[in-house]
Amino acid sequence: MASSVPAKGLQLRSHVKSGGELELSLVEVDVPTPGPDDVIIRVEATPINPSDLGLLIGAADMSTAKASGTADRPVVTAKVPAAGMRAMTPRIDESMPVGNEGAGTVVAAGSSPAAQALLGKTVAGLGGEMYTQYRMLNVAQCMELPADATARDGASCFVNPLTSLAMTEVMRMEGHTALLHTAAASNLGQMLNKICIADGIDLVNVVRSDAQEKILRDIGAKYIVNSKSLGFMDDLIRALAATGATLGFDAIGGGPLAGQILVAMEAAANLNAKEYSRYGSATHKQVYIYGRLDMSPTTLPPGVGMAWGVGGFLLTPFLQKVGSEGRAKLRARVGKELKTTFASHYTSEISLAEALQLPILEAYNRRATGEKYLINPNK
């Protein structure tokens, strides 16, 4: 290991205790010695994504959150309701590191040529445990960033870019010709719009405010419907009929929206039907839930026809499915368009300690459109 690398570093941990309490804290951990194909990254930028919050906060009731500890080593505790504890069973009494992705400088490398080639380079990494000052990853989990890119540029170059690209790949693989996406003004949603515009794919965007509509119109989105408007269902049916979209990706998860999308897809299919069927359209309509911004049950009404599906979608199983060649193709596009299609914008850059200050924690836990936080563990 390089002499400039310390023996220990700080790491953010999430711990659900058997007594029904979540504890967030910073702990000192050993910096490992890299194996032949490993590198040590000094993490300089790691985003707070909704998927990270699922592990960081889990099912805790953050209205009960309390702060303790010191300025350098803050501790946050919150109660976890009984129903939430059932969902947390596999992780009870296990202190868990957090952070799906991030970027930084390779400060130590193993003996293999591939590892040595990354020494001193700025790389992005996907492997979990990124809310830490130093992270060891295998070279296969790293992507060297372009020479003009910073760690901040590359911090979010895995989860959102690859998920947005995966959505269009799933569309092609399953025989659909157009897409629908909810929470569409998010960072991921904006990336998806840029991909679809470039690739000539019709995309129906579902948003929740006039401000979100403007965000998408400003980047060239064509089909935008507001779920808070009185004419939402009529607008949605018209957009689906115009595009022929029969595949939707839903970041909201709970409540009526997934069911409304299927009903609207059925209505759009019937608008274009050549003949009437008492059983409904035979056109398959699919909604994949990939987020849970709404934690309430997902409700599905009648009126969706006889060919439809609702399922879950996660990036990792998809990447396993497409294999190494498919993954390489997607990553190559991300690298090429890192500062354009896949550029991310952040509300604020914070330290590990600041991430556990209650006002800041409350702000990023709102998951509001246009508010994205970036942690610099070495700040």
Tab-separated table of C-alpha atoms in Angstrom:
chain	number	residue	atom	x	y	z
A	1	MET	CA	0.000	0.000	0.000
A	2	ALA	CA	1.197	3.511	-0.791
A	3	SER	CA	2.685	5.316	2.214
A	4	SER	CA	0.278	8.248	1.721
A	5	VAL	CA	-2.733	6.055	2.476
A	6	PRO	CA	-3.693	6.071	6.161
A	7	ALA	CA	-4.239	2.856	8.055
A	8	LYS	CA	-7.780	3.854	9.018
A	9	GLY	CA	-10.619	6.011	7.690
A	10	LEU	CA	-14.139	7.067	8.606
A	11	GLN	CA	-17.215	5.295	7.302
A	12	LEU	CA	-20.927	6.073	7.675
A	13	ARG	CA	-22.934	3.205	9.159
A	14	SER	CA	-26.647	2.429	9.484
A	15	HIS	CA	-27.618	0.111	12.336
A	16	VAL	CA	-31.142	-1.159	13.046
A	17	LYS	CA	-31.150	-2.478	16.596
A	18	SER	CA	-33.385	-5.232	17.922
A	19	GLY	CA	-34.932	-2.781	20.396
A	20	GLY	CA	-36.626	-0.935	17.526
A	21	GLU	CA	-34.148	1.890	16.980
A	22	LEU	CA	-32.132	3.080	13.986
A	23	GLU	CA	-28.675	4.473	14.732
A	24	LEU	CA	-26.630	6.406	12.171
A	25	SER	CA	-23.008	7.086	13.053
A	26	LEU	CA	-19.456	7.418	11.797
A	27	VAL	CA	-17.057	4.615	12.668
A	28	GLU	CA	-13.326	4.223	12.155
A	29	VAL	CA	-12.466	1.257	9.934
A	30	ASP	CA	-9.229	-0.274	8.669
A	31	VAL	CA	-8.139	0.621	5.150
A	32	PRO	CA	-7.472	-2.803	3.561
A	33	THR	CA	-4.405	-3.861	1.617
A	34	PRO	CA	-5.333	-4.339	-2.054
A	35	GLY	CA	-5.044	-7.724	-3.713
A	36	PRO	CA	-3.521	-8.081	-7.200
A	37	ASP	CA	-6.666	-6.854	-9.022
A	38	ASP	CA	-7.821	-4.335	-6.410
A	39	VAL	CA	-7.427	-0.582	-6.049
A	40	ILE	CA	-7.889	1.792	-3.108
A	41	ILE	CA	-9.980	4.850	-3.993
A	42	ARG	CA	-9.854	8.042	-1.957
A	43	VAL	CA	-13.562	8.799	-2.249
A	44	GLU	CA	-14.137	12.450	-3.145
A	45	ALA	CA	-17.752	12.416	-4.359
A	46	THR	CA	-20.650	10.049	-3.680
A	47	PRO	CA	-24.315	10.931	-4.272
A	48	ILE	CA	-27.341	10.388	-2.063
A	49	ASN	CA	-29.786	8.483	-4.264
A	50	PRO	CA	-33.242	7.201	-3.234
A	51	SER	CA	-31.790	3.691	-3.292
A	52	ASP	CA	-29.169	4.805	-0.769
A	53	LEU	CA	-31.849	6.239	1.508
A	54	GLY	CA	-33.584	2.863	1.504
A	55	LEU	CA	-30.551	1.400	3.278
A	56	LEU	CA	-29.515	4.482	5.232
A	57	ILE	CA	-32.898	5.157	6.821
A	58	GLY	CA	-34.873	2.017	6.030
A	59	ALA	CA	-38.262	1.927	7.740
A	60	ALA	CA	-37.381	4.390	10.507
A	61	ASP	CA	-39.808	7.150	11.475
A	62	MET	CA	-37.562	10.169	10.994
A	63	SER	CA	-40.034	12.469	12.742
A	64	THR	CA	-38.650	10.854	15.933
A	65	ALA	CA	-34.998	11.519	15.008
A	66	LYS	CA	-32.660	12.807	17.714
A	67	ALA	CA	-29.068	14.003	17.474
A	68	SER	CA	-26.232	13.261	19.877
A	69	GLY	CA	-22.485	12.713	19.728
A	70	THR	CA	-20.015	15.447	18.765
A	71	ALA	CA	-19.571	17.738	15.782
A	72	ASP	CA	-16.919	15.409	14.340
A	73	ARG	CA	-18.687	12.190	15.319
A	74	PRO	CA	-22.419	12.897	15.223
A	75	VAL	CA	-24.964	10.198	16.015
A	76	VAL	CA	-28.607	10.169	14.878
A	77	THR	CA	-31.204	7.844	16.376
A	78	ALA	CA	-34.834	7.294	15.368
A	79	LYS	CA	-37.594	4.847	16.235
A	80	VAL	CA	-38.530	2.043	13.845
A	81	PRO	CA	-42.253	1.082	13.994
A	82	ALA	CA	-43.159	-2.553	14.613
A	83	ALA	CA	-44.285	-3.053	11.003
A	84	GLY	CA	-41.003	-1.588	9.825
A	85	MET	CA	-39.029	-3.923	12.085
A	86	ARG	CA	-40.611	-6.897	10.330
A	87	ALA	CA	-39.347	-5.563	7.009
A	88	MET	CA	-35.890	-4.969	8.534
A	89	THR	CA	-35.528	-8.487	9.980
A	90	PRO	CA	-32.566	-9.580	7.798
A	91	ARG	CA	-30.452	-6.604	8.899
A	92	ILE	CA	-31.356	-6.305	12.598
A	93	ASP	CA	-28.300	-5.821	14.840
A	94	GLU	CA	-25.962	-5.552	11.863
A	95	SER	CA	-24.062	-2.295	11.390
A	96	MET	CA	-24.241	-1.687	7.643
A	97	PRO	CA	-22.100	0.562	5.400
A	98	VAL	CA	-23.997	2.724	2.901
A	99	GLY	CA	-23.518	4.297	-0.531
A	100	ASN	CA	-23.985	2.530	-3.863
A	101	GLU	CA	-21.618	4.525	-6.052
A	102	GLY	CA	-19.016	7.258	-6.045
A	103	ALA	CA	-15.789	8.528	-7.528
A	104	GLY	CA	-12.333	9.575	-6.466
A	105	THR	CA	-8.601	9.125	-6.948
A	106	VAL	CA	-6.864	5.751	-6.968
A	107	VAL	CA	-4.183	6.099	-4.273
A	108	ALA	CA	-3.021	2.473	-4.069
A	109	ALA	CA	-3.203	-0.468	-6.450
A	110	GLY	CA	-2.524	-4.166	-6.564
A	111	SER	CA	0.219	-5.792	-8.609
A	112	SER	CA	-1.749	-6.654	-11.767
A	113	PRO	CA	-1.259	-4.509	-14.884
A	114	ALA	CA	-4.952	-3.553	-14.863
A	115	ALA	CA	-4.759	-2.287	-11.291
A	116	GLN	CA	-1.453	-0.490	-11.801
A	117	ALA	CA	-2.868	1.259	-14.880
A	118	LEU	CA	-5.425	3.010	-12.653
A	119	LEU	CA	-2.955	4.303	-10.052
A	120	GLY	CA	-3.298	8.066	-9.762
A	121	LYS	CA	-6.340	8.105	-12.066
A	122	THR	CA	-9.800	9.474	-11.282
A	123	VAL	CA	-12.292	6.626	-11.407
A	124	ALA	CA	-15.942	5.954	-10.679
A	125	GLY	CA	-16.861	2.879	-8.695
A	126	LEU	CA	-19.956	0.773	-8.143
A	127	GLY	CA	-19.786	-1.676	-5.290
A	128	GLY	CA	-21.584	-0.307	-2.253
A	129	GLU	CA	-20.011	1.057	0.949
A	130	MET	CA	-19.041	4.335	-0.751
A	131	TYR	CA	-19.896	6.660	2.154
A	132	THR	CA	-16.360	6.163	3.377
A	133	GLN	CA	-13.048	7.950	3.054
A	134	TYR	CA	-11.211	5.038	1.397
A	135	ARG	CA	-12.816	2.199	-0.528
A	136	MET	CA	-11.213	-0.903	-1.998
A	137	LEU	CA	-12.763	-2.196	-5.236
A	138	ASN	CA	-11.856	-4.743	-7.866
A	139	VAL	CA	-10.784	-3.151	-11.150
A	140	ALA	CA	-13.883	-4.651	-12.795
A	141	GLN	CA	-16.024	-2.435	-10.522
A	142	CYS	CA	-14.252	0.736	-11.662
A	143	MET	CA	-14.529	2.974	-14.696
A	144	GLU	CA	-11.721	5.340	-15.526
A	145	LEU	CA	-13.120	8.810	-16.117
A	146	PRO	CA	-12.149	11.000	-19.078
A	147	ALA	CA	-9.065	13.158	-18.483
A	148	ASP	CA	-11.159	16.329	-18.235
A	149	ALA	CA	-13.671	14.859	-15.762
A	150	THR	CA	-13.620	15.400	-12.010
A	151	ALA	CA	-14.820	13.068	-9.275
A	152	ARG	CA	-17.912	15.268	-9.003
A	153	ASP	CA	-18.584	14.726	-12.722
A	154	GLY	CA	-18.349	10.972	-12.330
A	155	ALA	CA	-19.953	10.452	-8.922
A	156	SER	CA	-23.344	9.494	-10.355
A	157	CYS	CA	-22.258	7.778	-13.543
A	158	PHE	CA	-23.537	4.313	-12.648
A	159	VAL	CA	-26.952	4.096	-10.974
A	160	ASN	CA	-28.982	6.763	-12.791
A	161	PRO	CA	-27.259	6.578	-16.204
A	162	LEU	CA	-27.311	2.775	-16.375
A	163	THR	CA	-30.896	2.615	-15.081
A	164	SER	CA	-32.101	5.083	-17.703
A	165	LEU	CA	-30.278	3.184	-20.445
A	166	ALA	CA	-31.666	-0.083	-19.087
A	167	MET	CA	-35.217	1.219	-19.494
A	168	THR	CA	-34.787	1.687	-23.226
A	169	GLU	CA	-33.037	-1.685	-23.503
A	170	VAL	CA	-35.922	-3.424	-21.700
A	171	MET	CA	-38.313	-1.697	-24.099
A	172	ARG	CA	-36.491	-3.208	-27.074
A	173	MET	CA	-35.990	-6.627	-25.483
A	174	GLU	CA	-39.690	-6.983	-24.627
A	175	GLY	CA	-40.997	-5.739	-27.969
A	176	HIS	CA	-42.423	-2.362	-26.924
A	177	THR	CA	-41.957	0.733	-29.079
A	178	ALA	CA	-42.389	3.615	-26.609
A	179	LEU	CA	-42.065	4.320	-22.879
A	180	LEU	CA	-43.762	5.996	-19.942
A	181	HIS	CA	-41.872	7.244	-16.871
A	182	THR	CA	-43.081	8.724	-13.588
A	183	ALA	CA	-41.253	11.217	-11.350
A	184	ALA	CA	-40.028	12.215	-14.774
A	185	ALA	CA	-38.306	15.506	-13.887
A	186	SER	CA	-35.782	13.778	-11.624
A	187	ASN	CA	-32.093	13.560	-12.535
A	188	LEU	CA	-32.748	10.093	-13.916
A	189	GLY	CA	-35.842	11.312	-15.750
A	190	GLN	CA	-33.921	14.085	-17.443
A	191	MET	CA	-31.272	11.594	-18.558
A	192	LEU	CA	-33.985	9.305	-19.941
A	193	ASN	CA	-35.477	12.180	-21.936
A	194	LYS	CA	-32.109	13.008	-23.469
A	195	ILE	CA	-31.578	9.354	-24.409
A	196	CYS	CA	-35.031	9.059	-25.968
A	197	ILE	CA	-34.682	12.322	-27.906
A	198	ALA	CA	-31.301	11.212	-29.265
A	199	ASP	CA	-32.506	7.700	-30.100
A	200	GLY	CA	-35.892	8.700	-31.559
A	201	ILE	CA	-37.990	7.003	-28.860
A	202	ASP	CA	-41.357	8.455	-27.836
A	203	LEU	CA	-41.509	9.003	-24.067
A	204	VAL	CA	-44.541	9.929	-21.961
A	205	ASN	CA	-43.456	11.863	-18.870
A	206	VAL	CA	-45.643	11.931	-15.746
A	207	VAL	CA	-44.878	14.816	-13.371
A	208	ARG	CA	-46.558	16.418	-10.364
A	209	SER	CA	-46.164	20.176	-10.815
A	210	ASP	CA	-45.959	22.999	-13.343
A	211	ALA	CA	-42.322	23.575	-12.338
A	212	GLN	CA	-41.493	19.983	-13.243
A	213	GLU	CA	-43.250	20.386	-16.581
A	214	LYS	CA	-41.022	23.372	-17.344
A	215	ILE	CA	-37.848	21.449	-16.488
A	216	LEU	CA	-38.711	18.839	-19.099
A	217	ARG	CA	-39.976	21.243	-21.760
A	218	ASP	CA	-36.705	23.161	-21.475
A	219	ILE	CA	-34.749	20.029	-22.480
A	220	GLY	CA	-37.069	19.214	-25.375
A	221	ALA	CA	-39.573	16.717	-23.934
A	222	LYS	CA	-42.713	16.400	-26.079
A	223	TYR	CA	-45.241	14.369	-24.078
A	224	ILE	CA	-45.730	15.638	-20.500
A	225	VAL	CA	-48.757	15.010	-18.297
A	226	ASN	CA	-49.343	16.372	-14.790
A	227	SER	CA	-50.845	13.878	-12.335
A	228	LYS	CA	-52.171	16.772	-10.218
A	229	SER	CA	-54.230	18.331	-13.019
A	230	LEU	CA	-57.998	17.821	-13.269
A	231	GLY	CA	-57.671	16.420	-16.778
A	232	PHE	CA	-54.848	14.026	-15.924
A	233	MET	CA	-56.463	10.792	-17.130
A	234	ASP	CA	-57.693	12.310	-20.397
A	235	ASP	CA	-54.259	13.842	-21.024
A	236	LEU	CA	-52.555	10.553	-20.178
A	237	ILE	CA	-54.783	8.515	-22.511
A	238	ARG	CA	-54.161	10.956	-25.373
A	239	ALA	CA	-50.382	10.826	-24.857
A	240	LEU	CA	-50.380	7.022	-24.695
A	241	ALA	CA	-52.556	6.765	-27.817
A	242	ALA	CA	-50.256	9.143	-29.679
A	243	THR	CA	-47.075	7.284	-28.740
A	244	GLY	CA	-48.322	3.708	-28.480
A	245	ALA	CA	-46.446	3.330	-25.189
A	246	THR	CA	-47.283	0.025	-23.499
A	247	LEU	CA	-44.357	-0.055	-21.053
A	248	GLY	CA	-44.058	2.115	-17.963
A	249	PHE	CA	-41.415	2.570	-15.268
A	250	ASP	CA	-42.844	3.875	-12.009
A	251	ALA	CA	-40.691	5.500	-9.317
A	252	ILE	CA	-43.667	6.300	-7.059
A	253	GLY	CA	-44.640	2.705	-6.288
A	254	GLY	CA	-47.473	3.158	-3.814
A	255	GLY	CA	-50.976	4.528	-4.285
A	256	PRO	CA	-53.140	4.533	-7.416
A	257	LEU	CA	-50.685	5.746	-10.076
A	258	ALA	CA	-49.506	2.361	-11.433
A	259	GLY	CA	-53.144	1.286	-11.749
A	260	GLN	CA	-54.086	4.553	-13.453
A	261	ILE	CA	-51.290	4.003	-15.974
A	262	LEU	CA	-52.563	0.524	-16.847
A	263	VAL	CA	-56.156	1.770	-17.154
A	264	ALA	CA	-54.989	4.579	-19.435
A	265	MET	CA	-52.932	2.164	-21.548
A	266	GLU	CA	-56.020	-0.025	-21.931
A	267	ALA	CA	-58.144	2.958	-22.914
A	268	ALA	CA	-55.511	4.087	-25.428
A	269	ALA	CA	-55.380	0.581	-26.934
A	270	ASN	CA	-59.156	0.565	-27.297
A	271	LEU	CA	-59.088	3.947	-29.068
A	272	ASN	CA	-56.989	2.330	-31.777
A	273	ALA	CA	-58.795	-1.046	-31.757
A	274	LYS	CA	-60.240	-2.399	-35.022
A	275	GLU	CA	-63.017	-4.318	-33.279
A	276	TYR	CA	-64.675	-4.559	-29.854
A	277	SER	CA	-63.806	-7.273	-27.316
A	278	ARG	CA	-65.854	-7.737	-24.173
A	279	TYR	CA	-62.692	-8.975	-22.404
A	280	GLY	CA	-60.640	-5.925	-23.220
A	281	SER	CA	-57.512	-5.400	-25.234
A	282	ALA	CA	-55.146	-8.308	-25.859
A	283	THR	CA	-52.235	-5.859	-26.130
A	284	HIS	CA	-49.821	-6.552	-23.264
A	285	LYS	CA	-49.325	-3.593	-20.972
A	286	GLN	CA	-46.479	-3.649	-18.436
A	287	VAL	CA	-45.576	-1.397	-15.501
A	288	TYR	CA	-42.311	-1.933	-13.627
A	289	ILE	CA	-42.025	-0.396	-10.175
A	290	TYR	CA	-38.417	0.612	-9.545
A	291	GLY	CA	-38.838	3.052	-6.642
A	292	ARG	CA	-40.966	3.662	-3.561
A	293	LEU	CA	-41.420	7.399	-3.167
A	294	ASP	CA	-44.875	6.467	-1.846
A	295	MET	CA	-44.685	3.688	0.760
A	296	SER	CA	-48.440	2.961	0.760
A	297	PRO	CA	-49.869	-0.174	-0.943
A	298	THR	CA	-50.042	-0.199	-4.734
A	299	THR	CA	-53.683	-0.275	-5.834
A	300	LEU	CA	-54.835	-1.772	-9.128
A	301	PRO	CA	-58.439	-1.172	-10.276
A	302	PRO	CA	-60.482	-3.175	-12.785
A	303	GLY	CA	-60.556	-2.014	-16.390
A	304	VAL	CA	-57.003	-2.948	-17.372
A	305	GLY	CA	-57.934	-5.539	-19.992
A	306	MET	CA	-56.806	-9.138	-20.074
A	307	ALA	CA	-53.119	-8.690	-20.893
A	308	TRP	CA	-51.119	-6.748	-18.335
A	309	GLY	CA	-48.397	-7.081	-15.751
A	310	VAL	CA	-46.929	-5.277	-12.753
A	311	GLY	CA	-43.476	-6.202	-11.496
A	312	GLY	CA	-40.377	-4.899	-9.835
A	313	PHE	CA	-37.256	-3.673	-11.605
A	314	LEU	CA	-33.723	-3.482	-10.246
A	315	LEU	CA	-30.597	-2.488	-12.120
A	316	THR	CA	-28.283	-5.241	-10.850
A	317	PRO	CA	-30.325	-8.221	-12.126
A	318	PHE	CA	-30.696	-6.456	-15.470
A	319	LEU	CA	-26.932	-5.961	-15.764
A	320	GLN	CA	-26.405	-9.627	-14.950
A	321	LYS	CA	-28.921	-10.562	-17.630
A	322	VAL	CA	-27.260	-8.586	-20.443
A	323	GLY	CA	-23.831	-10.027	-19.667
A	324	SER	CA	-20.355	-8.530	-19.875
A	325	GLU	CA	-20.687	-7.432	-23.504
A	326	GLY	CA	-23.972	-5.637	-22.810
A	327	ARG	CA	-22.561	-3.976	-19.701
A	328	ALA	CA	-19.494	-2.794	-21.579
A	329	LYS	CA	-21.661	-1.253	-24.300
A	330	LEU	CA	-23.754	0.678	-21.777
A	331	ARG	CA	-20.736	1.869	-19.788
A	332	ALA	CA	-19.007	3.032	-22.966
A	333	ARG	CA	-21.967	5.271	-23.797
A	334	VAL	CA	-22.005	6.696	-20.271
A	335	GLY	CA	-18.308	7.544	-20.495
A	336	LYS	CA	-18.731	9.170	-23.898
A	337	GLU	CA	-21.707	11.311	-22.807
A	338	LEU	CA	-20.698	11.896	-19.176
A	339	LYS	CA	-20.889	15.696	-19.364
A	340	THR	CA	-23.942	15.890	-21.633
A	341	THR	CA	-26.647	13.218	-21.515
A	342	PHE	CA	-25.556	11.883	-18.138
A	343	ALA	CA	-24.533	15.065	-16.350
A	344	SER	CA	-25.837	15.323	-12.772
A	345	HIS	CA	-26.467	18.512	-10.847
A	346	TYR	CA	-26.264	18.823	-7.073
A	347	THR	CA	-27.933	21.084	-4.540
A	348	SER	CA	-25.071	20.926	-2.078
A	349	GLU	CA	-21.802	19.170	-1.310
A	350	ILE	CA	-21.517	17.964	2.279
A	351	SER	CA	-19.089	16.056	4.492
A	352	LEU	CA	-19.761	12.741	6.222
A	353	ALA	CA	-20.392	14.588	9.495
A	354	GLU	CA	-22.717	17.088	7.825
A	355	ALA	CA	-24.722	14.191	6.358
A	356	LEU	CA	-25.754	13.382	9.943
A	357	GLN	CA	-26.839	16.885	10.902
A	358	LEU	CA	-30.606	16.740	11.351
A	359	PRO	CA	-31.557	19.764	9.174
A	360	ILE	CA	-29.420	18.478	6.303
A	361	LEU	CA	-30.654	14.901	6.745
A	362	GLU	CA	-34.241	16.149	6.663
A	363	ALA	CA	-33.524	18.111	3.479
A	364	TYR	CA	-32.102	15.232	1.446
A	365	ASN	CA	-34.626	12.756	2.833
A	366	ARG	CA	-37.423	14.839	1.246
A	367	ARG	CA	-36.245	13.444	-2.116
A	368	ALA	CA	-37.547	16.571	-3.788
A	369	THR	CA	-37.100	17.094	-7.516
A	370	GLY	CA	-34.127	19.375	-8.159
A	371	GLU	CA	-32.587	18.709	-4.734
A	372	LYS	CA	-29.717	16.224	-4.935
A	373	TYR	CA	-26.956	16.039	-2.340
A	374	LEU	CA	-23.344	14.959	-2.836
A	375	ILE	CA	-21.126	13.683	-0.031
A	376	ASN	CA	-17.376	14.329	-0.114
A	377	PRO	CA	-16.072	11.942	2.584
A	378	ASN	CA	-12.674	13.638	2.531
A	379	LYS	CA	-14.052	17.163	2.866
